[in-house]
Amino acid sequence: MKHRPLWWLPATVATLLILSGAIAPLGALLLQSSDSSLSMTLSDPYIIHVIVFSLKQATLSTLLSLILAIPIARALARRSFPGRSLLLRLFGLSLVLPVIVAVYGIVNVYGHDGWLNQLLELLQLPRWGSLYGLQGILLAHVFFNMPLCTRMLLQGIESIPSNNWRLASQLGMSSGMIFRLLEWPAMRSQLCGLISLVFMLCFTSFATVMALGGGPASTTLEVAIFQALRYNFDLQSAGQLALIQLALTCVVLLVNQWFNKPLPSSADSYSSQLRPDRHTLSSKFCDSLLILLGILIYLPPLLAIVISGLNLQLVKDLMHPVLWQACWTSLKIAVSSGLLSLLLAVLMLLTTRHLRIRMQCRLPATLLESCGSIILVLPGVVLSTGLFILLMPWLDVFGVGFYLVILVNALMALPYTLRTLNTPMQLLVQNYDKLCDSLGITGLRRLRVIEWHQLRRPIAIALSLGMILSVGDLGAIAMFGSDQLQTLPYLLYLQLGSYQTQHGAATALILLLLCFFIFWCVEKGLGGQNARDS
């Protein structure tokens, strides 16, 4: 094996950058909190209410998402119809759709003058109550998490071997028996991990609660941290709340890691035609209703974003310079964050693949990769709060807010870029190391001839994912944003808060189009026309 003396250098540089960007703010939070008693904060009735509400909304959101997802996943597993693949692809959008854009669509459908109330008035029925508060938060969380749960549970059902379906058909099993003996065991293996994942997503939800919370009665920990810092400038309270949030997030993440299992691969021969319970009239009727329910929950807000954006005021709104200034700022932050996240991931993986594949040292490689995922236990709002407290005595944090937003967004995207590139970079070493060593292909020549050709497609996916996550983020920009620093999500949040829904329609549409533009440009440009097949 060729001697590589500097194998340790890339990960050392990346780890130092990551830890200085994550651990230092955590230290600032600890120092800030030592000035006063944490127990006094925990005994504050308002803080207790905030903690209880955070747990309550996350629990209810998780339960509602799963209660809807289980029967809808069964219905989709039983039926094959035109548009089914498109519907599942649209369900996948919930993972990358900017939260504030989806919130705008939800307001247009379920808000005071939304589509639902217009329909109820037309039918002369009582109007739907206020969207803001717990009900709005639950509705938005179901919008995001029901499709995610449905896709994962459907994958579990489709992993059941086809022989089991043939046996069930020969035995004439009823729908109830199929659920009890086949489907439930397949779904149950994913259920605990799914519950903890959805709970964590809802517990750390920031933009949804900010936009739809409606007041102190519906405040979560992340929003309380933001309010303590930006509205009250109470650094001690912000630091203590951030530590409480961090501790609770660690518990939830440990539970998630404990129950998390890799999704089973889909059975190649799965076909809904093999199921004996798909031919009864009652199952056809129930499945149709359930699929229609899933469509009615998910699609109207998406349609509302597009339809509301294409209004008569659109041309006038598009002439507004603030909109394009925010768009340009969003694009600059997205490109910078995506590239920084990609650079850190590549540096980290260059060393970890050497440790894991060439030196067979799996534990150090795993520990190094865990450093890159530290943001999973340090939510964006907590990290932003730590940076704010750390840098405030030395710098004008709003003056350098642009760079801080880039740093926070890059660290938030890093776990996803690491996961996207990890396997391709390891496979490249396994498959091409001996060939490169025997032919003397090293350095830049190896990068040009071997590495770039094989990694072009995964790099494009990782970069586009990091950029889209960054362009839709509201947490960091809400902390460091100002009149001089506004991104599209921040501008949309301000417009929703001041009831400028007409202007918000154009902003939401531009933000949505920007996400598709980034995805298309990076996938086609960097990924290459033929890279998909490589």
Short mmCIF file of C-alpha atoms in Angstrom, two decimals:
data_model
loop_
_atom_site.label_atom_id
_atom_site.label_comp_id
_atom_site.label_asym_id
_atom_site.label_seq_id
_atom_site.Cartn_x
_atom_site.Cartn_y
_atom_site.Cartn_z
CA MET A 1 0.00 0.00 0.00
CA LYS A 2 1.27 3.45 -0.93
CA HIS A 3 2.52 5.50 2.03
CA ARG A 4 0.43 8.63 2.63
CA PRO A 5 2.14 10.67 5.37
CA LEU A 6 -0.39 13.54 5.45
CA TRP A 7 -3.57 11.44 5.75
CA TRP A 8 -4.37 13.04 9.12
CA LEU A 9 -4.17 16.65 7.92
CA PRO A 10 -7.57 17.14 6.18
CA ALA A 11 -9.68 15.93 9.11
CA THR A 12 -7.52 17.86 11.59
CA VAL A 13 -8.20 21.12 9.75
CA ALA A 14 -11.92 20.32 9.38
CA THR A 15 -12.33 19.20 12.99
CA LEU A 16 -10.66 22.34 14.32
CA LEU A 17 -12.97 24.50 12.22
CA ILE A 18 -16.07 22.56 13.26
CA LEU A 19 -15.24 22.45 16.95
CA SER A 20 -14.29 26.13 17.06
CA GLY A 21 -17.62 26.93 15.40
CA ALA A 22 -19.67 24.69 17.70
CA ILE A 23 -17.86 24.12 21.00
CA ALA A 24 -16.86 27.74 21.60
CA PRO A 25 -20.48 28.97 21.49
CA LEU A 26 -21.42 26.11 23.83
CA GLY A 27 -18.75 27.26 26.26
CA ALA A 28 -20.13 30.79 26.08
CA LEU A 29 -23.56 29.46 27.02
CA LEU A 30 -22.13 27.58 30.01
CA LEU A 31 -20.22 30.64 31.23
CA GLN A 32 -23.24 32.88 30.78
CA SER A 33 -25.45 30.49 32.71
CA SER A 34 -23.05 30.22 35.64
CA ASP A 35 -23.84 33.80 36.65
CA SER A 36 -27.22 32.89 37.99
CA SER A 37 -28.94 29.80 39.27
CA LEU A 38 -30.38 27.47 36.67
CA SER A 39 -32.76 26.11 39.31
CA MET A 40 -34.37 29.53 39.63
CA THR A 41 -35.04 29.55 35.92
CA LEU A 42 -36.53 26.08 36.08
CA SER A 43 -38.84 27.17 38.91
CA ASP A 44 -40.24 30.07 36.86
CA PRO A 45 -43.90 29.24 36.04
CA TYR A 46 -43.56 30.72 32.54
CA ILE A 47 -40.49 28.60 31.76
CA ILE A 48 -42.27 25.50 33.06
CA HIS A 49 -45.20 26.36 30.81
CA VAL A 50 -42.85 26.78 27.81
CA ILE A 51 -41.17 23.42 28.47
CA VAL A 52 -44.51 21.65 28.94
CA PHE A 53 -45.93 23.25 25.79
CA SER A 54 -42.83 22.28 23.79
CA LEU A 55 -43.23 18.65 24.86
CA LYS A 56 -47.02 18.75 24.42
CA GLN A 57 -47.01 20.09 20.85
CA ALA A 58 -44.24 17.68 19.83
CA THR A 59 -46.13 14.71 21.32
CA LEU A 60 -49.46 15.66 19.71
CA SER A 61 -47.79 16.40 16.36
CA THR A 62 -46.08 13.01 16.39
CA LEU A 63 -49.26 11.13 17.30
CA LEU A 64 -51.39 12.91 14.69
CA SER A 65 -48.78 12.39 11.97
CA LEU A 66 -48.54 8.66 12.69
CA ILE A 67 -52.28 8.13 13.14
CA LEU A 68 -52.78 9.52 9.63
CA ALA A 69 -49.69 7.97 8.07
CA ILE A 70 -50.33 4.33 9.05
CA PRO A 71 -53.68 3.90 7.20
CA ILE A 72 -52.55 6.09 4.27
CA ALA A 73 -49.40 3.99 3.87
CA ARG A 74 -51.57 0.83 3.87
CA ALA A 75 -53.88 2.34 1.28
CA LEU A 76 -50.99 3.33 -0.98
CA ALA A 77 -49.47 -0.14 -0.60
CA ARG A 78 -52.75 -1.73 -1.70
CA ARG A 79 -53.43 0.52 -4.69
CA SER A 80 -51.77 1.23 -7.98
CA PHE A 81 -53.18 4.23 -9.84
CA PRO A 82 -52.01 6.89 -12.32
CA GLY A 83 -50.09 9.59 -10.47
CA ARG A 84 -49.07 7.38 -7.54
CA SER A 85 -45.35 7.84 -8.22
CA LEU A 86 -45.84 11.59 -8.63
CA LEU A 87 -47.72 11.74 -5.32
CA LEU A 88 -44.88 9.92 -3.53
CA ARG A 89 -42.34 12.29 -5.11
CA LEU A 90 -44.38 15.26 -3.91
CA PHE A 91 -44.47 13.70 -0.43
CA GLY A 92 -40.66 13.71 -0.60
CA LEU A 93 -40.69 17.49 -1.08
CA SER A 94 -41.73 17.95 2.55
CA LEU A 95 -38.12 17.23 3.57
CA VAL A 96 -36.57 20.10 1.61
CA LEU A 97 -39.43 22.59 1.23
CA PRO A 98 -38.58 25.85 3.06
CA VAL A 99 -40.67 25.88 6.22
CA ILE A 100 -41.74 29.50 5.93
CA VAL A 101 -42.96 28.91 2.35
CA ALA A 102 -45.09 25.98 3.48
CA VAL A 103 -46.41 28.10 6.34
CA TYR A 104 -47.44 30.74 3.82
CA GLY A 105 -49.34 28.08 1.83
CA ILE A 106 -51.04 26.83 5.01
CA VAL A 107 -52.11 30.38 5.92
CA ASN A 108 -53.60 30.80 2.44
CA VAL A 109 -55.63 27.63 2.80
CA TYR A 110 -56.58 27.58 6.49
CA GLY A 111 -56.17 31.26 7.46
CA HIS A 112 -58.91 33.79 8.26
CA ASP A 113 -59.63 34.55 4.60
CA GLY A 114 -58.24 31.27 3.28
CA TRP A 115 -59.69 28.78 0.87
CA LEU A 116 -61.33 26.71 3.61
CA ASN A 117 -63.29 29.61 5.08
CA GLN A 118 -64.32 30.75 1.61
CA LEU A 119 -65.65 27.27 0.89
CA LEU A 120 -67.48 27.11 4.23
CA GLU A 121 -69.09 30.49 3.56
CA LEU A 122 -70.16 29.31 0.14
CA LEU A 123 -71.79 26.26 1.74
CA GLN A 124 -73.25 28.50 4.48
CA LEU A 125 -71.45 26.57 7.19
CA PRO A 126 -69.67 27.96 10.31
CA ARG A 127 -66.22 29.34 9.63
CA TRP A 128 -63.00 27.58 10.71
CA GLY A 129 -61.56 29.21 13.84
CA SER A 130 -58.26 31.00 14.18
CA LEU A 131 -55.28 29.26 12.65
CA TYR A 132 -52.82 30.72 15.13
CA GLY A 133 -51.96 28.79 18.28
CA LEU A 134 -51.62 25.09 19.02
CA GLN A 135 -54.00 24.08 16.22
CA GLY A 136 -51.94 25.91 13.59
CA ILE A 137 -48.68 24.41 14.87
CA LEU A 138 -50.16 20.90 14.81
CA LEU A 139 -51.55 21.44 11.31
CA ALA A 140 -48.18 22.58 9.97
CA HIS A 141 -46.30 19.74 11.67
CA VAL A 142 -48.73 17.20 10.26
CA PHE A 143 -48.23 18.78 6.82
CA PHE A 144 -44.47 18.24 7.07
CA ASN A 145 -44.32 14.91 8.90
CA MET A 146 -47.31 12.91 7.68
CA PRO A 147 -45.76 12.52 4.18
CA LEU A 148 -42.39 11.57 5.72
CA CYS A 149 -44.01 8.91 7.95
CA THR A 150 -46.13 7.63 5.07
CA ARG A 151 -43.13 7.12 2.80
CA MET A 152 -41.09 5.33 5.48
CA LEU A 153 -43.96 3.07 6.57
CA LEU A 154 -44.80 2.31 2.94
CA GLN A 155 -41.20 1.27 2.39
CA GLY A 156 -41.55 -1.06 5.38
CA ILE A 157 -44.68 -2.68 3.92
CA GLU A 158 -43.10 -3.04 0.49
CA SER A 159 -40.13 -4.85 2.08
CA ILE A 160 -42.36 -7.81 2.97
CA PRO A 161 -41.24 -10.75 0.76
CA SER A 162 -43.58 -11.62 -2.09
CA ASN A 163 -43.75 -15.23 -0.87
CA ASN A 164 -45.57 -14.00 2.23
CA TRP A 165 -48.19 -12.32 0.07
CA ARG A 166 -48.67 -15.46 -1.99
CA LEU A 167 -49.10 -17.49 1.21
CA ALA A 168 -51.58 -14.93 2.56
CA SER A 169 -53.53 -15.20 -0.67
CA GLN A 170 -53.59 -19.01 -0.54
CA LEU A 171 -54.81 -18.93 3.08
CA GLY A 172 -57.47 -16.33 2.24
CA MET A 173 -56.35 -13.90 4.93
CA SER A 174 -58.64 -10.98 5.70
CA SER A 175 -57.43 -7.39 5.79
CA GLY A 176 -57.29 -7.49 9.61
CA MET A 177 -55.19 -10.64 9.64
CA ILE A 178 -52.81 -9.22 7.04
CA PHE A 179 -52.35 -6.10 9.13
CA ARG A 180 -51.78 -8.10 12.34
CA LEU A 181 -49.51 -10.81 10.92
CA LEU A 182 -47.65 -9.11 8.07
CA GLU A 183 -47.92 -5.33 7.95
CA TRP A 184 -47.75 -4.43 11.62
CA PRO A 185 -44.50 -6.38 12.28
CA ALA A 186 -42.95 -4.71 9.21
CA MET A 187 -44.04 -1.24 10.32
CA ARG A 188 -43.33 -1.82 14.01
CA SER A 189 -39.61 -2.31 13.32
CA GLN A 190 -39.51 1.28 12.01
CA LEU A 191 -42.06 2.81 14.34
CA CYS A 192 -39.91 3.54 17.42
CA GLY A 193 -37.21 5.25 15.38
CA LEU A 194 -39.83 7.13 13.41
CA ILE A 195 -41.58 8.35 16.56
CA SER A 196 -38.33 9.67 18.04
CA LEU A 197 -37.33 11.29 14.71
CA VAL A 198 -40.65 13.11 14.24
CA PHE A 199 -40.73 14.10 17.90
CA MET A 200 -37.25 15.61 17.60
CA LEU A 201 -38.17 17.50 14.41
CA CYS A 202 -41.28 18.93 16.08
CA PHE A 203 -39.54 19.65 19.37
CA THR A 204 -36.83 21.70 17.63
CA SER A 205 -39.26 23.38 15.25
CA PHE A 206 -38.60 27.11 15.11
CA ALA A 207 -40.01 28.79 11.98
CA THR A 208 -43.41 27.08 12.29
CA VAL A 209 -43.91 28.17 15.89
CA MET A 210 -42.59 31.66 15.17
CA ALA A 211 -45.09 32.14 12.35
CA LEU A 212 -48.12 30.28 13.71
CA GLY A 213 -47.63 30.36 17.50
CA GLY A 214 -49.74 33.44 17.97
CA GLY A 215 -48.46 34.55 21.41
CA PRO A 216 -46.89 33.59 24.76
CA ALA A 217 -49.41 30.81 25.37
CA SER A 218 -48.01 28.90 22.37
CA THR A 219 -44.30 29.50 22.80
CA THR A 220 -41.70 26.75 22.61
CA LEU A 221 -38.18 26.74 24.00
CA GLU A 222 -36.53 27.78 20.72
CA VAL A 223 -38.88 30.73 20.30
CA ALA A 224 -38.41 31.69 23.97
CA ILE A 225 -34.62 31.75 23.40
CA PHE A 226 -35.08 34.01 20.38
CA GLN A 227 -37.43 36.34 22.28
CA ALA A 228 -35.09 36.56 25.29
CA LEU A 229 -32.18 37.49 23.03
CA ARG A 230 -33.73 39.72 20.36
CA TYR A 231 -36.68 41.30 22.18
CA ASN A 232 -35.55 41.47 25.83
CA PHE A 233 -31.76 41.28 25.32
CA ASP A 234 -31.62 39.04 28.39
CA LEU A 235 -28.41 37.09 27.79
CA GLN A 236 -28.62 35.05 31.00
CA SER A 237 -32.13 33.82 30.32
CA ALA A 238 -31.25 33.09 26.69
CA GLY A 239 -28.19 31.11 27.75
CA GLN A 240 -30.06 29.11 30.37
CA LEU A 241 -32.96 28.36 28.05
CA ALA A 242 -30.48 27.29 25.37
CA LEU A 243 -28.84 24.86 27.82
CA ILE A 244 -32.25 23.43 28.81
CA GLN A 245 -33.07 23.03 25.12
CA LEU A 246 -29.69 21.40 24.52
CA ALA A 247 -30.17 18.92 27.38
CA LEU A 248 -33.65 17.92 26.22
CA THR A 249 -32.49 17.62 22.61
CA CYS A 250 -29.65 15.32 23.69
CA VAL A 251 -32.13 13.04 25.46
CA VAL A 252 -34.41 12.92 22.42
CA LEU A 253 -31.45 12.31 20.08
CA LEU A 254 -30.15 9.47 22.26
CA VAL A 255 -33.58 7.86 22.16
CA ASN A 256 -33.61 8.32 18.39
CA GLN A 257 -30.18 6.73 18.01
CA TRP A 258 -31.19 3.86 20.28
CA PHE A 259 -34.26 2.99 18.26
CA ASN A 260 -32.99 4.08 14.85
CA LYS A 261 -32.60 1.23 12.39
CA PRO A 262 -31.73 1.32 8.69
CA LEU A 263 -34.75 1.19 6.44
CA PRO A 264 -35.25 -2.22 4.85
CA SER A 265 -34.61 -2.39 1.14
CA SER A 266 -37.76 -2.71 -0.93
CA ALA A 267 -38.57 -6.15 -2.19
CA ASP A 268 -37.88 -6.28 -5.92
CA SER A 269 -40.93 -8.31 -6.71
CA TYR A 270 -43.42 -6.39 -4.58
CA SER A 271 -46.68 -5.77 -6.35
CA SER A 272 -50.02 -4.70 -4.95
CA GLN A 273 -51.58 -7.29 -7.27
CA LEU A 274 -50.29 -10.03 -4.94
CA ARG A 275 -52.39 -8.79 -2.03
CA PRO A 276 -55.58 -10.73 -1.39
CA ASP A 277 -57.26 -7.83 0.44
CA ARG A 278 -57.30 -5.33 -2.44
CA HIS A 279 -60.33 -6.67 -4.30
CA THR A 280 -63.11 -6.11 -1.76
CA LEU A 281 -65.46 -3.18 -2.28
CA SER A 282 -64.99 -1.94 1.28
CA SER A 283 -61.19 -1.86 0.95
CA LYS A 284 -61.43 0.03 -2.36
CA PHE A 285 -63.77 2.59 -0.80
CA CYS A 286 -61.68 3.05 2.36
CA ASP A 287 -58.40 3.27 0.42
CA SER A 288 -59.85 5.89 -1.92
CA LEU A 289 -61.00 7.99 1.03
CA LEU A 290 -57.65 7.71 2.80
CA ILE A 291 -55.60 8.59 -0.27
CA LEU A 292 -57.94 11.52 -0.93
CA LEU A 293 -57.48 12.64 2.70
CA GLY A 294 -53.70 12.56 2.32
CA ILE A 295 -53.93 14.58 -0.90
CA LEU A 296 -56.29 17.12 0.69
CA ILE A 297 -53.95 17.64 3.64
CA TYR A 298 -50.78 17.98 1.59
CA LEU A 299 -51.47 19.40 -1.86
CA PRO A 300 -53.68 22.50 -1.23
CA PRO A 301 -50.91 24.48 0.56
CA LEU A 302 -48.52 23.67 -2.29
CA LEU A 303 -51.07 24.80 -4.87
CA ALA A 304 -51.82 27.92 -2.82
CA ILE A 305 -48.16 29.00 -3.00
CA VAL A 306 -48.21 28.89 -6.80
CA ILE A 307 -51.73 30.24 -7.36
CA SER A 308 -51.36 33.09 -4.85
CA GLY A 309 -48.03 34.02 -6.36
CA LEU A 310 -49.51 34.30 -9.87
CA ASN A 311 -51.76 37.24 -9.01
CA LEU A 312 -52.33 40.54 -10.79
CA GLN A 313 -49.95 42.30 -8.39
CA LEU A 314 -47.10 39.95 -9.20
CA VAL A 315 -45.47 42.21 -11.81
CA LYS A 316 -45.67 45.20 -9.46
CA ASP A 317 -44.27 43.16 -6.57
CA LEU A 318 -41.46 41.85 -8.74
CA MET A 319 -40.35 45.43 -9.35
CA HIS A 320 -39.73 45.94 -5.64
CA PRO A 321 -35.93 46.23 -5.06
CA VAL A 322 -36.15 44.79 -1.51
CA LEU A 323 -37.35 41.48 -2.96
CA TRP A 324 -34.40 41.12 -5.32
CA GLN A 325 -31.92 42.33 -2.71
CA ALA A 326 -33.21 39.58 -0.38
CA CYS A 327 -33.04 37.08 -3.24
CA TRP A 328 -29.42 38.00 -4.00
CA THR A 329 -28.50 37.77 -0.31
CA SER A 330 -30.19 34.36 -0.04
CA LEU A 331 -28.30 33.11 -3.08
CA LYS A 332 -24.94 34.36 -1.78
CA ILE A 333 -25.53 32.75 1.63
CA ALA A 334 -26.71 29.50 0.04
CA VAL A 335 -23.69 29.22 -2.27
CA SER A 336 -21.23 30.08 0.51
CA SER A 337 -22.86 27.75 3.07
CA GLY A 338 -23.15 24.90 0.56
CA LEU A 339 -19.51 25.18 -0.51
CA LEU A 340 -18.25 25.47 3.09
CA SER A 341 -20.30 22.45 4.14
CA LEU A 342 -19.04 20.49 1.14
CA LEU A 343 -15.42 21.45 1.84
CA LEU A 344 -15.66 20.39 5.50
CA ALA A 345 -17.32 17.08 4.54
CA VAL A 346 -14.68 16.24 1.91
CA LEU A 347 -11.80 17.11 4.25
CA MET A 348 -13.31 14.98 7.00
CA LEU A 349 -14.00 12.00 4.73
CA LEU A 350 -10.55 12.04 3.11
CA THR A 351 -9.11 11.08 6.50
CA THR A 352 -11.91 8.83 7.74
CA ARG A 353 -11.89 6.69 4.57
CA HIS A 354 -8.12 6.27 4.99
CA LEU A 355 -8.63 5.18 8.59
CA ARG A 356 -11.57 2.89 7.88
CA ILE A 357 -10.54 1.26 4.59
CA ARG A 358 -6.75 1.41 4.37
CA MET A 359 -5.84 1.15 8.07
CA GLN A 360 -8.93 -0.78 9.24
CA CYS A 361 -9.38 1.60 12.21
CA ARG A 362 -13.16 1.91 12.36
CA LEU A 363 -13.59 3.48 15.80
CA PRO A 364 -11.42 6.59 15.19
CA ALA A 365 -13.12 7.05 11.82
CA THR A 366 -16.55 6.88 13.43
CA LEU A 367 -15.57 9.34 16.16
CA LEU A 368 -14.27 11.82 13.60
CA GLU A 369 -17.46 11.57 11.56
CA SER A 370 -19.47 12.15 14.76
CA CYS A 371 -17.73 15.53 15.13
CA GLY A 372 -19.27 16.53 11.82
CA SER A 373 -22.73 15.62 13.10
CA ILE A 374 -22.42 17.58 16.33
CA ILE A 375 -25.03 20.04 15.07
CA LEU A 376 -27.63 17.29 15.58
CA VAL A 377 -27.33 17.84 19.34
CA LEU A 378 -26.84 21.59 18.99
CA PRO A 379 -29.94 23.07 17.29
CA GLY A 380 -29.43 26.07 15.03
CA VAL A 381 -31.08 28.50 17.43
CA VAL A 382 -28.94 27.27 20.33
CA LEU A 383 -25.78 27.56 18.21
CA SER A 384 -26.77 31.05 17.06
CA THR A 385 -27.45 32.08 20.66
CA GLY A 386 -24.01 30.83 21.73
CA LEU A 387 -22.32 32.72 18.88
CA PHE A 388 -24.27 35.84 19.75
CA ILE A 389 -23.18 35.72 23.41
CA LEU A 390 -19.61 34.73 22.52
CA LEU A 391 -18.96 37.46 19.97
CA MET A 392 -21.05 40.33 21.30
CA PRO A 393 -18.32 41.74 23.64
CA TRP A 394 -15.82 41.79 20.79
CA LEU A 395 -17.74 42.44 17.59
CA ASP A 396 -20.84 44.04 16.16
CA VAL A 397 -22.70 40.74 15.66
CA PHE A 398 -25.16 42.34 13.26
CA GLY A 399 -22.29 43.79 11.24
CA VAL A 400 -20.81 40.31 10.72
CA GLY A 401 -24.23 38.63 10.65
CA PHE A 402 -23.81 37.62 7.01
CA TYR A 403 -20.78 35.46 7.82
CA LEU A 404 -22.34 34.04 11.00
CA VAL A 405 -25.42 32.95 9.07
CA ILE A 406 -23.15 31.22 6.53
CA LEU A 407 -21.28 29.43 9.34
CA VAL A 408 -24.44 28.27 11.14
CA ASN A 409 -26.10 27.11 7.92
CA ALA A 410 -22.97 25.26 6.81
CA LEU A 411 -22.77 23.39 10.12
CA MET A 412 -26.48 22.58 9.97
CA ALA A 413 -26.07 21.09 6.48
CA LEU A 414 -22.88 19.19 7.33
CA PRO A 415 -24.51 15.96 8.67
CA TYR A 416 -26.44 15.61 5.40
CA THR A 417 -23.43 16.26 3.15
CA LEU A 418 -21.38 13.78 5.18
CA ARG A 419 -24.01 11.07 4.77
CA THR A 420 -24.35 11.77 1.06
CA LEU A 421 -20.62 11.54 0.33
CA ASN A 422 -19.50 8.94 2.86
CA THR A 423 -20.37 5.75 1.00
CA PRO A 424 -19.24 6.92 -2.50
CA MET A 425 -15.86 8.06 -1.16
CA GLN A 426 -15.31 4.76 0.66
CA LEU A 427 -16.30 2.72 -2.39
CA LEU A 428 -13.87 4.71 -4.50
CA VAL A 429 -10.96 3.71 -2.25
CA GLN A 430 -12.09 0.08 -2.17
CA ASN A 431 -12.46 -0.19 -5.94
CA TYR A 432 -9.67 2.00 -7.33
CA ASP A 433 -6.84 2.22 -4.77
CA LYS A 434 -4.87 -0.77 -6.03
CA LEU A 435 -5.35 0.26 -9.65
CA CYS A 436 -4.17 3.83 -8.98
CA ASP A 437 -1.17 2.61 -6.97
CA SER A 438 -0.13 0.12 -9.65
CA LEU A 439 -0.40 2.73 -12.44
CA GLY A 440 1.20 5.49 -10.36
CA ILE A 441 -1.85 7.75 -10.58
CA THR A 442 -1.55 10.20 -7.69
CA GLY A 443 -2.31 13.75 -6.64
CA LEU A 444 -4.13 16.03 -9.05
CA ARG A 445 -4.03 13.41 -11.80
CA ARG A 446 -5.93 10.96 -9.59
CA LEU A 447 -8.39 13.71 -8.70
CA ARG A 448 -9.02 14.54 -12.37
CA VAL A 449 -9.06 11.03 -13.86
CA ILE A 450 -10.65 8.94 -11.10
CA GLU A 451 -12.08 10.86 -8.17
CA TRP A 452 -13.92 13.64 -10.01
CA HIS A 453 -15.54 11.28 -12.49
CA GLN A 454 -16.81 8.98 -9.74
CA LEU A 455 -17.79 11.64 -7.19
CA ARG A 456 -19.25 14.26 -9.50
CA ARG A 457 -22.83 13.12 -9.04
CA PRO A 458 -22.73 12.66 -5.20
CA ILE A 459 -20.96 16.02 -4.85
CA ALA A 460 -23.72 17.69 -6.89
CA ILE A 461 -26.40 16.10 -4.68
CA ALA A 462 -24.60 17.09 -1.46
CA LEU A 463 -24.02 20.66 -2.64
CA SER A 464 -27.60 21.18 -3.84
CA LEU A 465 -28.95 19.73 -0.59
CA GLY A 466 -26.75 22.02 1.50
CA MET A 467 -27.69 25.06 -0.58
CA ILE A 468 -31.43 24.36 -0.46
CA LEU A 469 -31.35 23.79 3.31
CA SER A 470 -29.51 27.08 3.66
CA VAL A 471 -31.71 29.11 1.35
CA GLY A 472 -34.84 28.07 3.28
CA ASP A 473 -33.45 28.55 6.79
CA LEU A 474 -35.09 31.08 9.07
CA GLY A 475 -33.45 30.29 12.44
CA ALA A 476 -29.99 31.82 11.93
CA ILE A 477 -31.15 34.81 9.90
CA ALA A 478 -33.84 35.56 12.50
CA MET A 479 -31.07 35.85 15.09
CA PHE A 480 -28.60 37.91 13.05
CA GLY A 481 -30.88 39.57 10.48
CA SER A 482 -31.46 43.31 10.31
CA ASP A 483 -32.76 45.96 7.94
CA GLN A 484 -29.49 45.66 6.04
CA LEU A 485 -29.42 41.85 6.06
CA GLN A 486 -32.59 40.19 4.83
CA THR A 487 -33.01 36.87 3.09
CA LEU A 488 -36.16 35.68 1.35
CA PRO A 489 -37.37 33.59 4.35
CA TYR A 490 -36.73 36.53 6.68
CA LEU A 491 -38.53 38.94 4.34
CA LEU A 492 -41.46 36.55 4.03
CA TYR A 493 -41.64 36.21 7.81
CA LEU A 494 -41.74 40.00 8.19
CA GLN A 495 -44.44 40.27 5.52
CA LEU A 496 -46.58 37.57 7.16
CA GLY A 497 -46.15 39.28 10.53
CA SER A 498 -47.37 42.60 9.12
CA TYR A 499 -50.24 40.99 7.14
CA GLN A 500 -48.72 41.93 3.76
CA THR A 501 -49.97 38.73 2.15
CA GLN A 502 -49.96 40.15 -1.39
CA HIS A 503 -46.27 40.98 -1.19
CA GLY A 504 -45.68 37.69 0.65
CA ALA A 505 -47.18 35.78 -2.28
CA ALA A 506 -44.47 37.05 -4.62
CA THR A 507 -41.75 36.39 -2.03
CA ALA A 508 -42.95 32.82 -1.41
CA LEU A 509 -43.13 32.12 -5.14
CA ILE A 510 -39.63 33.51 -5.77
CA LEU A 511 -38.25 31.49 -2.84
CA LEU A 512 -39.84 28.30 -4.15
CA LEU A 513 -38.54 28.97 -7.68
CA LEU A 514 -35.09 29.74 -6.27
CA CYS A 515 -35.01 26.30 -4.60
CA PHE A 516 -35.89 24.58 -7.89
CA PHE A 517 -33.39 26.78 -9.75
CA ILE A 518 -30.58 25.82 -7.37
CA PHE A 519 -31.47 22.15 -7.57
CA TRP A 520 -31.66 22.21 -11.37
CA CYS A 521 -28.47 24.23 -11.90
CA VAL A 522 -26.32 22.24 -9.50
CA GLU A 523 -27.69 18.85 -10.55
CA LYS A 524 -27.35 19.55 -14.26
CA GLY A 525 -24.32 21.81 -14.17
CA LEU A 526 -22.09 20.18 -11.58
CA GLY A 527 -23.61 16.70 -11.78
CA GLY A 528 -23.25 16.66 -15.58
CA GLN A 529 -25.59 15.41 -18.24
CA ASN A 530 -24.31 11.85 -18.07
CA ALA A 531 -23.31 11.79 -14.43
CA ARG A 532 -26.65 10.29 -13.43
CA ASP A 533 -25.66 7.03 -15.07
CA SER A 534 -22.18 6.88 -13.59
#
